[in-house]
mmCIF file of C-alpha atoms in Angstrom:
data_model
loop_
_atom_site.group_PDB
_atom_site.id
_atom_site.type_symbol
_atom_site.label_atom_id
_atom_site.label_comp_id
_atom_site.label_asym_id
_atom_site.label_seq_id
_atom_site.Cartn_x
_atom_site.Cartn_y
_atom_site.Cartn_z
ATOM 1 C CA MET A 369 0.000 0.000 0.000
ATOM 2 C CA ASN A 370 2.774 2.387 0.934
ATOM 3 C CA GLN A 371 4.676 1.513 -2.171
ATOM 4 C CA GLN A 372 1.645 2.321 -4.242
ATOM 5 C CA MET A 373 1.300 5.649 -2.560
ATOM 6 C CA ASN A 374 4.948 6.438 -3.196
ATOM 7 C CA ARG A 375 4.522 5.546 -6.812
ATOM 8 C CA GLY A 376 1.631 7.944 -6.969
ATOM 9 C CA GLY A 377 3.870 10.644 -5.613
ATOM 10 C CA LYS A 378 1.458 11.995 -3.049
ATOM 11 C CA ASN A 379 3.807 11.546 -0.061
ATOM 12 C CA GLN A 380 7.199 12.524 -1.747
ATOM 13 C CA PRO A 381 9.280 15.222 0.117
ATOM 14 C CA PRO A 382 9.360 18.680 -1.582
ATOM 15 C CA ARG A 383 12.359 19.442 -3.831
ATOM 16 C CA LYS A 384 14.772 22.262 -2.809
ATOM 17 C CA LYS A 385 14.647 25.305 -5.080
ATOM 18 C CA LYS A 386 17.963 26.605 -6.497
ATOM 19 C CA LYS A 387 18.876 30.018 -5.201
ATOM 20 C CA LYS A 388 19.298 32.608 -7.942
ATOM 21 C CA ARG A 389 22.459 34.838 -7.743
ATOM 22 C CA SER A 390 21.694 38.499 -7.352
ATOM 23 C CA PHE A 391 22.377 40.929 -10.192
ATOM 24 C CA ALA A 392 24.877 42.861 -8.039
ATOM 25 C CA ALA A 393 26.901 39.717 -7.387
ATOM 26 C CA VAL A 394 27.105 39.015 -11.115
ATOM 27 C CA ILE A 395 28.292 42.544 -11.817
ATOM 28 C CA ILE A 396 30.923 42.337 -9.067
ATOM 29 C CA THR A 397 32.173 39.046 -10.440
ATOM 30 C CA ILE A 398 32.461 40.502 -13.918
ATOM 31 C CA LEU A 399 34.301 43.563 -12.610
ATOM 32 C CA ILE A 400 36.762 41.450 -10.663
ATOM 33 C CA ALA A 401 37.401 39.327 -13.728
ATOM 34 C CA ALA A 402 37.910 42.440 -15.870
ATOM 35 C CA ILE A 403 40.304 43.962 -13.339
ATOM 36 C CA LEU A 404 42.287 40.746 -13.213
ATOM 37 C CA CYS A 405 42.446 40.662 -17.018
ATOM 38 C CA VAL A 406 43.591 44.292 -17.203
ATOM 39 C CA ALA A 407 46.147 43.721 -14.465
ATOM 40 C CA GLY A 408 47.435 40.692 -16.299
ATOM 41 C CA LEU A 409 47.636 42.636 -19.545
ATOM 42 C CA ILE A 410 49.485 45.469 -17.803
ATOM 43 C CA ALA A 411 51.892 42.975 -16.293
ATOM 44 C CA VAL A 412 52.573 41.466 -19.710
ATOM 45 C CA VAL A 413 53.031 44.902 -21.275
ATOM 46 C CA TYR A 414 55.299 46.029 -18.438
ATOM 47 C CA ALA A 415 57.357 42.859 -18.697
ATOM 48 C CA SER A 416 57.833 43.546 -22.409
ATOM 49 C CA GLY A 417 59.418 46.915 -21.589
ATOM 50 C CA VAL A 418 56.573 49.198 -22.706
ATOM 51 C CA ARG A 419 56.228 52.356 -20.652
ATOM 52 C CA TYR A 420 54.310 55.617 -20.552
ATOM 53 C CA ILE A 421 56.454 58.547 -19.394
ATOM 54 C CA LYS A 422 55.638 62.231 -19.051
ATOM 55 C CA VAL A 423 58.167 64.965 -18.294
ATOM 56 C CA ASN A 424 57.269 68.586 -17.557
ATOM 57 C CA VAL A 425 59.992 70.665 -19.199
ATOM 58 C CA THR A 426 58.532 74.011 -18.151
ATOM 59 C CA ASP A 427 55.164 75.188 -16.873
ATOM 60 C CA ASP A 428 53.986 75.462 -20.478
ATOM 61 C CA LEU A 429 55.882 72.630 -22.142
ATOM 62 C CA TYR A 430 55.812 68.912 -21.534
ATOM 63 C CA VAL A 431 56.836 65.813 -23.468
ATOM 64 C CA LYS A 432 55.279 62.352 -23.322
ATOM 65 C CA PHE A 433 56.606 58.992 -24.457
ATOM 66 C CA LEU A 434 54.797 55.724 -25.125
ATOM 67 C CA GLY A 435 56.811 52.715 -26.189
ATOM 68 C CA GLN A 436 59.642 50.424 -25.271
ATOM 69 C CA VAL A 437 62.489 51.499 -23.022
ATOM 70 C CA ASP A 438 65.991 50.117 -22.615
ATOM 71 C CA GLU A 439 67.541 48.678 -19.470
ATOM 72 C CA ALA A 440 68.258 52.177 -18.193
ATOM 73 C CA GLY A 441 64.619 53.158 -18.638
ATOM 74 C CA GLU A 442 65.319 55.478 -21.564
ATOM 75 C CA PRO A 443 63.152 55.459 -24.731
ATOM 76 C CA TYR A 444 64.194 52.830 -27.268
ATOM 77 C CA LYS A 445 61.241 52.427 -29.612
ATOM 78 C CA GLY A 446 58.037 54.370 -29.561
ATOM 79 C CA ARG A 447 56.631 57.852 -29.945
ATOM 80 C CA LEU A 448 57.391 61.213 -28.380
ATOM 81 C CA ILE A 449 54.627 63.807 -28.187
ATOM 82 C CA TYR A 450 55.323 67.434 -27.267
ATOM 83 C CA SER A 451 52.737 69.852 -25.952
ATOM 84 C CA ASN A 452 53.602 72.306 -28.757
ATOM 85 C CA GLY A 453 52.246 69.846 -31.330
ATOM 86 C CA VAL A 454 55.520 68.320 -32.504
ATOM 87 C CA SER A 455 55.871 64.543 -32.328
ATOM 88 C CA ALA A 456 58.686 62.114 -33.066
ATOM 89 C CA ASP A 457 59.204 58.447 -33.863
ATOM 90 C CA VAL A 458 61.952 56.886 -31.783
ATOM 91 C CA ASN A 459 63.808 53.919 -33.261
ATOM 92 C CA LEU A 460 67.260 53.415 -31.844
ATOM 93 C CA ASP A 461 67.688 50.287 -33.950
ATOM 94 C CA ARG A 462 68.203 52.825 -36.732
ATOM 95 C CA GLU A 463 69.939 55.117 -34.235
ATOM 96 C CA GLU A 464 67.679 58.017 -35.139
ATOM 97 C CA ILE A 465 64.657 59.996 -34.013
ATOM 98 C CA SER A 466 62.445 61.399 -36.783
ATOM 99 C CA TYR A 467 60.384 64.475 -35.928
ATOM 100 C CA SER A 468 57.079 65.416 -37.491
ATOM 101 C CA ASN A 469 58.539 68.739 -38.678
ATOM 102 C CA GLY A 470 61.099 66.905 -40.829
ATOM 103 C CA ASP A 471 64.116 67.103 -38.486
ATOM 104 C CA VAL A 472 66.142 63.915 -37.920
ATOM 105 C CA TYR A 473 68.229 63.486 -34.767
ATOM 106 C CA THR A 474 70.933 60.924 -34.110
ATOM 107 C CA GLY A 475 72.013 60.560 -30.521
ATOM 108 C CA GLY A 476 70.771 59.708 -27.082
ATOM 109 C CA LEU A 477 67.889 60.908 -24.975
ATOM 110 C CA ASP A 478 67.991 61.729 -21.300
ATOM 111 C CA ASN A 479 64.754 62.520 -19.495
ATOM 112 C CA LEU A 480 62.977 62.380 -22.882
ATOM 113 C CA MET A 481 65.138 65.201 -24.240
ATOM 114 C CA LYS A 482 68.226 65.508 -26.409
ATOM 115 C CA ASN A 483 71.186 65.629 -24.049
ATOM 116 C CA GLY A 484 74.884 65.045 -24.622
ATOM 117 C CA GLU A 485 76.580 64.479 -27.967
ATOM 118 C CA GLY A 486 74.455 64.165 -31.076
ATOM 119 C CA GLN A 487 73.689 65.247 -34.613
ATOM 120 C CA ILE A 488 70.583 66.803 -36.073
ATOM 121 C CA ILE A 489 69.701 67.343 -39.719
ATOM 122 C CA TYR A 490 67.030 70.010 -39.978
ATOM 123 C CA ALA A 491 64.210 69.941 -42.497
ATOM 124 C CA ASN A 492 65.713 72.955 -44.321
ATOM 125 C CA GLY A 493 69.040 71.135 -44.842
ATOM 126 C CA ASP A 494 71.057 72.746 -42.028
ATOM 127 C CA THR A 495 73.159 70.357 -39.925
ATOM 128 C CA TYR A 496 74.465 70.558 -36.373
ATOM 129 C CA VAL A 497 76.970 68.223 -34.733
ATOM 130 C CA GLY A 498 77.812 68.801 -31.088
ATOM 131 C CA THR A 499 76.337 68.904 -27.614
ATOM 132 C CA PHE A 500 72.709 69.305 -26.550
ATOM 133 C CA VAL A 501 71.196 70.337 -23.230
ATOM 134 C CA ASN A 502 67.480 69.730 -22.629
ATOM 135 C CA ASP A 503 66.623 69.596 -26.339
ATOM 136 C CA ASN A 504 68.586 72.794 -27.106
ATOM 137 C CA ILE A 505 71.904 73.277 -28.880
ATOM 138 C CA SER A 506 74.184 74.201 -25.980
ATOM 139 C CA GLY A 507 77.908 73.807 -25.483
ATOM 140 C CA SER A 508 80.343 73.397 -28.353
ATOM 141 C CA GLY A 509 79.594 72.207 -31.842
ATOM 142 C CA VAL A 510 79.635 72.800 -35.585
ATOM 143 C CA TYR A 511 76.611 74.239 -37.384
ATOM 144 C CA THR A 512 76.617 73.975 -41.187
ATOM 145 C CA TYR A 513 74.085 76.080 -43.063
ATOM 146 C CA VAL A 514 72.551 74.826 -46.289
ATOM 147 C CA GLY A 515 73.901 77.910 -48.081
ATOM 148 C CA GLY A 516 77.501 76.959 -47.278
ATOM 149 C CA ASP A 517 78.205 79.068 -44.168
ATOM 150 C CA ILE A 518 79.784 77.211 -41.233
ATOM 151 C CA TYR A 519 79.971 78.169 -37.562
ATOM 152 C CA GLU A 520 82.237 76.323 -35.158
ATOM 153 C CA GLY A 521 82.137 77.416 -31.545
ATOM 154 C CA THR A 522 79.943 77.616 -28.487
ATOM 155 C CA PHE A 523 76.175 77.866 -28.170
ATOM 156 C CA ALA A 524 73.698 78.619 -25.398
ATOM 157 C CA ASP A 525 69.988 77.772 -25.607
ATOM 158 C CA GLY A 526 70.109 77.286 -29.366
ATOM 159 C CA VAL A 527 72.007 80.441 -30.364
ATOM 160 C CA LYS A 528 75.654 81.358 -30.932
ATOM 161 C CA SER A 529 77.084 82.574 -27.647
ATOM 162 C CA GLY A 530 80.684 82.838 -26.469
ATOM 163 C CA SER A 531 83.618 82.452 -28.829
ATOM 164 C CA GLY A 532 83.667 80.887 -32.268
ATOM 165 C CA VAL A 533 84.655 81.015 -35.908
ATOM 166 C CA TYR A 534 82.077 81.809 -38.589
ATOM 167 C CA THR A 535 83.170 81.007 -42.149
ATOM 168 C CA PHE A 536 81.007 82.469 -44.892
ATOM 169 C CA ALA A 537 80.331 80.762 -48.190
ATOM 170 C CA ASP A 538 82.218 83.527 -50.037
ATOM 171 C CA GLY A 539 85.395 82.810 -48.044
ATOM 172 C CA SER A 540 85.083 85.612 -45.488
ATOM 173 C CA VAL A 541 85.848 84.607 -41.892
ATOM 174 C CA TYR A 542 84.878 86.116 -38.555
ATOM 175 C CA GLU A 543 86.652 84.892 -35.439
ATOM 176 C CA GLY A 544 85.678 86.312 -32.099
ATOM 177 C CA GLU A 545 82.900 86.692 -29.591
ATOM 178 C CA PHE A 546 79.160 86.189 -29.999
ATOM 179 C CA ALA A 547 76.087 86.955 -27.919
ATOM 180 C CA ASP A 548 72.446 86.203 -28.696
ATOM 181 C CA ASP A 549 73.395 84.796 -32.133
ATOM 182 C CA ARG A 550 75.259 87.999 -33.152
ATOM 183 C CA LYS A 551 78.824 89.234 -33.305
ATOM 184 C CA HIS A 552 79.305 90.938 -29.966
ATOM 185 C CA GLY A 553 82.592 91.755 -28.240
ATOM 186 C CA MET A 554 86.095 91.625 -29.678
ATOM 187 C CA GLY A 555 86.668 89.956 -33.001
ATOM 188 C CA GLU A 556 88.550 89.795 -36.271
ATOM 189 C CA TYR A 557 86.778 89.834 -39.622
ATOM 190 C CA ARG A 558 88.802 88.766 -42.672
ATOM 191 C CA TYR A 559 86.868 89.642 -45.811
ATOM 192 C CA ALA A 560 87.061 87.657 -49.015
ATOM 193 C CA SER A 561 88.197 90.884 -50.709
ATOM 194 C CA GLY A 562 91.342 90.935 -48.561
ATOM 195 C CA ASP A 563 90.151 93.645 -46.156
ATOM 196 C CA VAL A 564 90.625 92.973 -42.437
ATOM 197 C CA TYR A 565 88.898 94.489 -39.410
ATOM 198 C CA VAL A 566 90.088 93.914 -35.843
ATOM 199 C CA GLY A 567 88.090 95.523 -33.073
ATOM 200 C CA SER A 568 84.876 95.568 -31.117
ATOM 201 C CA TYR A 569 81.361 94.608 -32.171
ATOM 202 C CA ALA A 570 77.929 95.152 -30.699
ATOM 203 C CA ASN A 571 74.677 93.740 -32.056
ATOM 204 C CA ASP A 572 76.400 92.230 -35.121
ATOM 205 C CA MET A 573 77.968 95.542 -36.217
ATOM 206 C CA LYS A 574 81.273 97.318 -35.707
ATOM 207 C CA ASN A 575 80.825 99.444 -32.599
ATOM 208 C CA GLY A 576 83.507 100.986 -30.436
ATOM 209 C CA THR A 577 87.155 101.129 -31.518
ATOM 210 C CA GLY A 578 88.882 99.084 -34.158
ATOM 211 C CA ILE A 579 91.410 98.942 -36.982
ATOM 212 C CA TYR A 580 90.247 98.427 -40.566
ATOM 213 C CA THR A 581 92.917 97.582 -43.149
ATOM 214 C CA TRP A 582 91.926 97.608 -46.802
ATOM 215 C CA ALA A 583 93.481 95.248 -49.318
ATOM 216 C CA SER A 584 94.727 98.367 -51.099
ATOM 217 C CA GLY A 585 96.850 99.284 -48.077
ATOM 218 C CA ASP A 586 94.711 102.074 -46.600
ATOM 219 C CA VAL A 587 94.231 101.872 -42.814
ATOM 220 C CA TYR A 588 91.682 103.404 -40.456
ATOM 221 C CA GLU A 589 92.073 103.224 -36.691
ATOM 222 C CA GLY A 590 89.381 104.775 -34.570
ATOM 223 C CA ASP A 591 85.743 104.804 -33.561
ATOM 224 C CA TYR A 592 82.770 103.074 -35.170
ATOM 225 C CA VAL A 593 79.053 103.413 -34.633
ATOM 226 C CA ASN A 594 76.825 100.778 -36.261
ATOM 227 C CA ASP A 595 79.402 99.820 -38.910
ATOM 228 C CA VAL A 596 80.122 103.460 -39.777
ATOM 229 C CA ARG A 597 83.315 105.434 -39.066
ATOM 230 C CA SER A 598 82.014 107.953 -36.563
ATOM 231 C CA GLY A 599 83.822 109.721 -33.742
ATOM 232 C CA THR A 600 87.582 110.236 -33.751
ATOM 233 C CA GLY A 601 90.243 108.322 -35.584
ATOM 234 C CA THR A 602 93.152 108.265 -37.977
ATOM 235 C CA TYR A 603 92.904 107.373 -41.661
ATOM 236 C CA THR A 604 96.183 106.648 -43.441
ATOM 237 C CA TRP A 605 96.253 106.262 -47.230
ATOM 238 C CA VAL A 606 98.714 103.974 -48.971
ATOM 239 C CA SER A 607 100.062 107.115 -50.658
ATOM 240 C CA GLY A 608 101.332 108.319 -47.277
ATOM 241 C CA GLU A 609 98.687 110.974 -46.693
ATOM 242 C CA SER A 610 96.902 110.827 -43.347
ATOM 243 C CA TYR A 611 94.094 112.472 -41.444
ATOM 244 C CA THR A 612 93.579 112.514 -37.691
ATOM 245 C CA GLY A 613 90.396 113.986 -36.344
ATOM 246 C CA GLU A 614 86.629 113.672 -36.365
ATOM 247 C CA PHE A 615 84.519 111.466 -38.637
ATOM 248 C CA GLN A 616 80.844 111.297 -39.466
ATOM 249 C CA ASN A 617 79.151 108.839 -41.834
ATOM 250 C CA ASN A 618 82.562 107.435 -42.879
ATOM 251 C CA LEU A 619 83.753 110.898 -43.969
ATOM 252 C CA LEU A 620 86.198 113.464 -42.576
ATOM 253 C CA SER A 621 83.870 115.794 -40.717
ATOM 254 C CA GLY A 622 84.723 118.138 -37.869
ATOM 255 C CA ALA A 623 88.095 119.285 -36.508
ATOM 256 C CA GLY A 624 91.166 117.467 -37.762
ATOM 257 C CA VAL A 625 94.722 117.483 -39.082
ATOM 258 C CA TYR A 626 95.554 116.445 -42.651
ATOM 259 C CA SER A 627 99.174 115.626 -43.525
ATOM 260 C CA TRP A 628 101.004 114.952 -46.793
ATOM 261 C CA PRO A 629 104.212 112.955 -47.272
ATOM 262 C CA SER A 630 105.949 116.200 -48.295
ATOM 263 C CA GLY A 631 105.470 117.501 -44.765
ATOM 264 C CA ARG A 632 102.623 119.855 -45.591
ATOM 265 C CA VAL A 633 100.006 119.946 -42.823
ATOM 266 C CA TYR A 634 96.538 121.471 -42.576
ATOM 267 C CA THR A 635 94.820 121.870 -39.250
ATOM 268 C CA GLY A 636 91.225 122.928 -39.523
ATOM 269 C CA TYR A 637 87.657 121.891 -40.149
ATOM 270 C CA PHE A 638 86.261 119.406 -42.587
ATOM 271 C CA GLU A 639 82.781 118.733 -43.835
ATOM 272 C CA ASN A 640 81.751 115.660 -45.861
ATOM 273 C CA GLY A 641 85.415 114.935 -46.567
ATOM 274 C CA VAL A 642 86.293 118.438 -47.743
ATOM 275 C CA ILE A 643 88.389 121.126 -46.028
ATOM 276 C CA VAL A 644 86.069 124.039 -45.210
ATOM 277 C CA ARG A 645 88.408 126.205 -43.140
ATOM 278 C CA ALA A 646 92.130 125.955 -42.489
ATOM 279 C CA GLU A 647 93.588 127.479 -39.358
ATOM 280 C CA THR A 648 97.257 126.570 -39.660
ATOM 281 C CA PRO A 649 98.916 126.420 -43.091
#
């Protein structure tokens, strides 16, 4: 009888219902799995030497790098991005860094910037070989212009500064001091024509005192203002004649003494290179 009732199912114990997982638990599980996957991916990427680096150069300029680094942690392969819009592909297998503006640099990077010895070929054809400091030409080096001019000397923050030799394409040579990319201080300028000037410069022009010797043999020793003989000085012609006195606009102008090889001397006033009044015959 009991067996029959069991077969009929009337006295069977109730089945346990499966508990459903809450939606929040599912979401948490998925998030944990995603985090673990991302962490694993990051670990793999990190183990392969890929890094993201950002360096603040100034308050307004920064540089970022994404790619592989070497054992020292310096960029090896990847991309540099500057806040000013310039970018660069780094590939030290080719020993070069190619910039988006067309420049190509060969050398090392330190703190994401050009530092130490290197070479850069600019997009316009100019070339520089020498030292860099924080992405700027600084220190000593040789800058070759596409037109044929060559400067060999010292630089500061990308401009000629200190002492150096500038050789022009026409054969003229300036050797002396520079400041802010200009001839400034004492220097010697040997012109292709054979003329030679030795004296002081300011703002890329003859300023102060100096001696100018022409290829013809004439010599001027005296004051200059903005490349012009102005002030006092002595002009000696190859013929033996000489003038000592005041100059304006490269001409004898003001009080002065004019002498001839014969011994004849005029002391008086000159205007635009002409005697206007003689005081002592």
